PDB file of C-alpha atoms in Angstrom:
ATOM      1  CA  MET A  17      12.163  44.256  24.406  1.00  0.00           C
ATOM      2  CA  ILE A  18      12.669  40.749  25.800  1.00  0.00           C
ATOM      3  CA  ALA A  19      15.052  42.189  28.414  1.00  0.00           C
ATOM      4  CA  THR A  20      12.327  44.579  29.576  1.00  0.00           C
ATOM      5  CA  ALA A  21       9.799  41.746  29.795  1.00  0.00           C
ATOM      6  CA  LEU A  22      12.287  39.568  31.692  1.00  0.00           C
ATOM      7  CA  ALA A  23      13.004  42.331  34.196  1.00  0.00           C
ATOM      8  CA  SER A  24       9.340  43.189  34.747  1.00  0.00           C
ATOM      9  CA  GLN A  25       8.319  39.553  35.167  1.00  0.00           C
ATOM     10  CA  THR A  26      11.249  38.732  37.454  1.00  0.00           C
ATOM     11  CA  ALA A  27      10.003  41.463  39.784  1.00  0.00           C
ATOM     12  CA  ARG A  28       6.558  39.818  39.809  1.00  0.00           C
ATOM     13  CA  ILE A  29       7.682  36.300  40.826  1.00  0.00           C
ATOM     14  CA  GLY A  30       5.517  35.057  43.680  1.00  0.00           C
ATOM     15  CA  THR A  31       2.696  37.489  42.966  1.00  0.00           C
ATOM     16  CA  GLU A  32      -0.750  37.013  41.509  1.00  0.00           C
ATOM     17  CA  THR A  33      -0.612  37.923  37.835  1.00  0.00           C
ATOM     18  CA  GLY A  34      -4.176  37.189  36.819  1.00  0.00           C
ATOM     19  CA  LEU A  35      -7.682  36.407  38.023  1.00  0.00           C
ATOM     20  CA  SER A  36     -10.279  35.556  35.397  1.00  0.00           C
ATOM     21  CA  ASP A  37     -14.005  36.124  35.385  1.00  0.00           C
ATOM     22  CA  TRP A  38     -16.303  33.330  36.528  1.00  0.00           C
ATOM     23  CA  VAL A  39     -17.612  31.009  33.801  1.00  0.00           C
ATOM     24  CA  THR A  40     -20.462  28.509  34.109  1.00  0.00           C
ATOM     25  CA  ILE A  41     -19.744  24.907  33.178  1.00  0.00           C
ATOM     26  CA  ASP A  42     -23.192  23.835  32.038  1.00  0.00           C
ATOM     27  CA  GLN A  43     -24.381  20.446  30.828  1.00  0.00           C
ATOM     28  CA  ASN A  44     -24.273  21.522  27.187  1.00  0.00           C
ATOM     29  CA  ARG A  45     -20.570  22.428  27.441  1.00  0.00           C
ATOM     30  CA  ILE A  46     -19.893  19.061  29.110  1.00  0.00           C
ATOM     31  CA  ASN A  47     -21.817  17.190  26.386  1.00  0.00           C
ATOM     32  CA  VAL A  48     -19.987  18.993  23.573  1.00  0.00           C
ATOM     33  CA  PHE A  49     -16.630  18.244  25.224  1.00  0.00           C
ATOM     34  CA  ALA A  50     -17.639  14.579  25.600  1.00  0.00           C
ATOM     35  CA  GLU A  51     -18.508  14.432  21.916  1.00  0.00           C
ATOM     36  CA  ILE A  52     -15.358  16.063  20.553  1.00  0.00           C
ATOM     37  CA  THR A  53     -13.035  14.080  22.835  1.00  0.00           C
ATOM     38  CA  GLU A  54     -14.982  10.838  22.350  1.00  0.00           C
ATOM     39  CA  ASP A  55     -15.344  10.420  26.108  1.00  0.00           C
ATOM     40  CA  PRO A  56     -19.082   9.928  26.698  1.00  0.00           C
ATOM     41  CA  GLN A  57     -18.772   8.288  30.120  1.00  0.00           C
ATOM     42  CA  TRP A  58     -22.160   8.484  31.820  1.00  0.00           C
ATOM     43  CA  ILE A  59     -20.873  10.371  34.883  1.00  0.00           C
ATOM     44  CA  HIS A  60     -20.479  13.292  32.472  1.00  0.00           C
ATOM     45  CA  THR A  61     -23.424  12.854  30.107  1.00  0.00           C
ATOM     46  CA  ASP A  62     -26.330  11.175  31.925  1.00  0.00           C
ATOM     47  CA  PRO A  63     -27.746  13.530  34.587  1.00  0.00           C
ATOM     48  CA  VAL A  64     -30.407  11.082  35.797  1.00  0.00           C
ATOM     49  CA  ARG A  65     -28.035   8.161  36.247  1.00  0.00           C
ATOM     50  CA  ALA A  66     -25.295  10.377  37.712  1.00  0.00           C
ATOM     51  CA  ALA A  67     -27.762  11.747  40.272  1.00  0.00           C
ATOM     52  CA  ALA A  68     -28.788   8.230  41.276  1.00  0.00           C
ATOM     53  CA  GLU A  69     -25.457   6.404  41.172  1.00  0.00           C
ATOM     54  CA  THR A  70     -22.686   8.865  42.073  1.00  0.00           C
ATOM     55  CA  PRO A  71     -21.810  10.798  45.219  1.00  0.00           C
ATOM     56  CA  PHE A  72     -21.780  14.017  43.153  1.00  0.00           C
ATOM     57  CA  GLY A  73     -25.555  14.486  42.942  1.00  0.00           C
ATOM     58  CA  GLY A  74     -25.426  14.820  39.165  1.00  0.00           C
ATOM     59  CA  THR A  75     -23.025  14.965  36.274  1.00  0.00           C
ATOM     60  CA  ILE A  76     -19.495  16.287  36.577  1.00  0.00           C
ATOM     61  CA  ALA A  77     -17.228  17.934  34.032  1.00  0.00           C
ATOM     62  CA  HIS A  78     -14.306  16.015  32.624  1.00  0.00           C
ATOM     63  CA  GLY A  79     -11.089  16.920  34.394  1.00  0.00           C
ATOM     64  CA  PHE A  80      -9.602  17.728  30.996  1.00  0.00           C
ATOM     65  CA  LEU A  81     -12.493  20.104  30.269  1.00  0.00           C
ATOM     66  CA  THR A  82     -11.687  21.953  33.465  1.00  0.00           C
ATOM     67  CA  LEU A  83      -7.985  22.022  32.569  1.00  0.00           C
ATOM     68  CA  SER A  84      -8.729  23.201  29.023  1.00  0.00           C
ATOM     69  CA  MET A  85     -10.391  26.318  30.412  1.00  0.00           C
ATOM     70  CA  ALA A  86      -6.859  27.515  31.251  1.00  0.00           C
ATOM     71  CA  SER A  87      -6.635  28.910  27.714  1.00  0.00           C
ATOM     72  CA  LYS A  88      -9.738  31.057  28.150  1.00  0.00           C
ATOM     73  CA  PHE A  89      -8.615  32.236  31.557  1.00  0.00           C
ATOM     74  CA  SER A  90      -5.155  33.209  30.295  1.00  0.00           C
ATOM     75  CA  ILE A  91      -6.586  35.124  27.331  1.00  0.00           C
ATOM     76  CA  GLU A  92      -8.733  37.107  29.769  1.00  0.00           C
ATOM     77  CA  THR A  93      -5.935  37.906  32.192  1.00  0.00           C
ATOM     78  CA  PHE A  94      -2.549  38.049  30.435  1.00  0.00           C
ATOM     79  CA  THR A  95      -1.343  40.969  28.347  1.00  0.00           C
ATOM     80  CA  LYS A  96       1.232  40.708  25.594  1.00  0.00           C
ATOM     81  CA  PHE A  97       4.640  42.231  26.130  1.00  0.00           C
ATOM     82  CA  GLU A  98       5.915  44.918  23.802  1.00  0.00           C
ATOM     83  CA  GLY A  99       7.461  43.123  20.836  1.00  0.00           C
ATOM     84  CA  GLN A 100       5.787  39.789  21.630  1.00  0.00           C
ATOM     85  CA  THR A 101       4.416  38.132  18.502  1.00  0.00           C
ATOM     86  CA  MET A 102       2.725  35.114  20.071  1.00  0.00           C
ATOM     87  CA  GLY A 103       2.328  32.937  23.128  1.00  0.00           C
ATOM     88  CA  ILE A 104       2.812  29.169  23.001  1.00  0.00           C
ATOM     89  CA  ASN A 105       1.570  26.519  25.413  1.00  0.00           C
ATOM     90  CA  TYR A 106       4.750  24.774  26.610  1.00  0.00           C
ATOM     91  CA  GLY A 107       3.114  22.231  28.923  1.00  0.00           C
ATOM     92  CA  PHE A 108       1.946  21.480  32.434  1.00  0.00           C
ATOM     93  CA  ASN A 109       3.629  20.126  35.555  1.00  0.00           C
ATOM     94  CA  LYS A 110       2.035  18.685  38.675  1.00  0.00           C
ATOM     95  CA  VAL A 111      -1.586  18.676  37.469  1.00  0.00           C
ATOM     96  CA  ARG A 112      -3.868  17.646  40.333  1.00  0.00           C
ATOM     97  CA  PHE A 113      -7.663  17.358  40.164  1.00  0.00           C
ATOM     98  CA  LEU A 114      -8.793  18.112  43.713  1.00  0.00           C
ATOM     99  CA  SER A 115     -12.551  18.585  43.506  1.00  0.00           C
ATOM    100  CA  PRO A 116     -15.115  17.704  40.829  1.00  0.00           C
ATOM    101  CA  VAL A 117     -16.793  20.459  38.846  1.00  0.00           C
ATOM    102  CA  CYS A 118     -20.512  19.697  38.806  1.00  0.00           C
ATOM    103  CA  ALA A 119     -22.756  20.714  35.923  1.00  0.00           C
ATOM    104  CA  GLY A 120     -23.842  24.270  36.658  1.00  0.00           C
ATOM    105  CA  ASP A 121     -20.788  25.169  38.760  1.00  0.00           C
ATOM    106  CA  ARG A 122     -18.970  28.431  38.084  1.00  0.00           C
ATOM    107  CA  ILE A 123     -15.180  28.349  37.852  1.00  0.00           C
ATOM    108  CA  ARG A 124     -12.355  30.848  37.385  1.00  0.00           C
ATOM    109  CA  GLY A 125      -8.585  30.799  37.031  1.00  0.00           C
ATOM    110  CA  ARG A 126      -6.079  32.370  39.406  1.00  0.00           C
ATOM    111  CA  PHE A 127      -2.458  32.731  38.230  1.00  0.00           C
ATOM    112  CA  VAL A 128       0.651  33.219  40.379  1.00  0.00           C
ATOM    113  CA  LEU A 129       3.991  33.643  38.603  1.00  0.00           C
ATOM    114  CA  GLN A 130       6.546  31.062  39.796  1.00  0.00           C
ATOM    115  CA  THR A 131       9.535  31.418  37.463  1.00  0.00           C
ATOM    116  CA  VAL A 132      10.634  33.275  34.356  1.00  0.00           C
ATOM    117  CA  THR A 133      13.581  32.213  32.207  1.00  0.00           C
ATOM    118  CA  GLN A 134      15.005  33.610  29.003  1.00  0.00           C
ATOM    119  CA  LYS A 135      15.411  30.531  26.775  1.00  0.00           C
ATOM    120  CA  SER A 136      16.870  32.336  23.741  1.00  0.00           C
ATOM    121  CA  THR A 137      17.068  35.811  22.242  1.00  0.00           C
ATOM    122  CA  LYS A 138      13.408  35.467  21.226  1.00  0.00           C
ATOM    123  CA  ASN A 139      11.823  33.189  23.842  1.00  0.00           C
ATOM    124  CA  LEU A 140      10.801  33.864  27.431  1.00  0.00           C
ATOM    125  CA  LEU A 141       9.507  30.863  29.410  1.00  0.00           C
ATOM    126  CA  GLN A 142       7.129  31.599  32.272  1.00  0.00           C
ATOM    127  CA  GLU A 143       5.778  29.158  34.819  1.00  0.00           C
ATOM    128  CA  HIS A 144       2.546  30.052  36.573  1.00  0.00           C
ATOM    129  CA  GLN A 145       0.800  28.196  39.329  1.00  0.00           C
ATOM    130  CA  LEU A 146      -2.768  27.938  38.074  1.00  0.00           C
ATOM    131  CA  THR A 147      -5.581  27.322  40.513  1.00  0.00           C
ATOM    132  CA  ILE A 148      -9.032  26.750  39.063  1.00  0.00           C
ATOM    133  CA  GLU A 149     -11.498  27.711  41.758  1.00  0.00           C
ATOM    134  CA  ILE A 150     -15.140  26.674  42.106  1.00  0.00           C
ATOM    135  CA  LYS A 151     -17.478  29.412  43.272  1.00  0.00           C
ATOM    136  CA  GLY A 152     -18.782  28.664  46.764  1.00  0.00           C
ATOM    137  CA  LYS A 153     -16.351  25.808  47.472  1.00  0.00           C
ATOM    138  CA  ASP A 154     -13.215  25.878  49.616  1.00  0.00           C
ATOM    139  CA  THR A 155     -11.348  23.210  47.641  1.00  0.00           C
ATOM    140  CA  PRO A 156     -10.313  24.179  44.110  1.00  0.00           C
ATOM    141  CA  ALA A 157     -11.105  22.035  41.106  1.00  0.00           C
ATOM    142  CA  LEU A 158      -7.453  21.753  40.190  1.00  0.00           C
ATOM    143  CA  VAL A 159      -3.981  23.113  40.701  1.00  0.00           C
ATOM    144  CA  CYS A 160      -1.054  22.848  38.316  1.00  0.00           C
ATOM    145  CA  ASN A 161       2.053  24.586  37.096  1.00  0.00           C
ATOM    146  CA  TRP A 162       1.561  25.886  33.562  1.00  0.00           C
ATOM    147  CA  LEU A 163       4.494  26.670  31.304  1.00  0.00           C
ATOM    148  CA  GLY A 164       4.008  29.280  28.613  1.00  0.00           C
ATOM    149  CA  MET A 165       6.487  30.637  26.095  1.00  0.00           C
ATOM    150  CA  ALA A 166       6.336  34.287  25.080  1.00  0.00           C
ATOM    151  CA  VAL A 167       7.847  34.590  21.599  1.00  0.00           C
ATOM    152  CA  PHE A 168       9.308  37.886  20.447  1.00  0.00           C
ATOM    153  CA  GLY A 169       9.698  39.038  16.812  1.00  0.00           C
TER     154      GLY A 169
END
């Protein structure tokens, strides 16, 4: 089963493997993220002050909030391989925050498969370039390489 997954994914290297739906990053989501991460910096949580004192015109999402949406986007777009029992986040390389996500912006994730490597008889490591796009903007919110391990039973 892992051999089949390896062969099918190897053939897909360099191609888009997923495009999520748009999701709105509203002020409530930003506030909840600020609370649970204990990062209440005013550029995220004070719309009046952020409108008056920043070049963004209002509050912006935490970069880590934007990055954390990768999980949601992958759940929407990736399918499990036959025999796969779980997927594990293996890490990120080259994370770059290119454009702020303002409260009310809509974002989505676009995945392009970069590499696939069989790490053991039960583990298949995949590296995807993830671009988180902002609806209506040319510059994405972020780009990174995301490593995920497909684990087989």
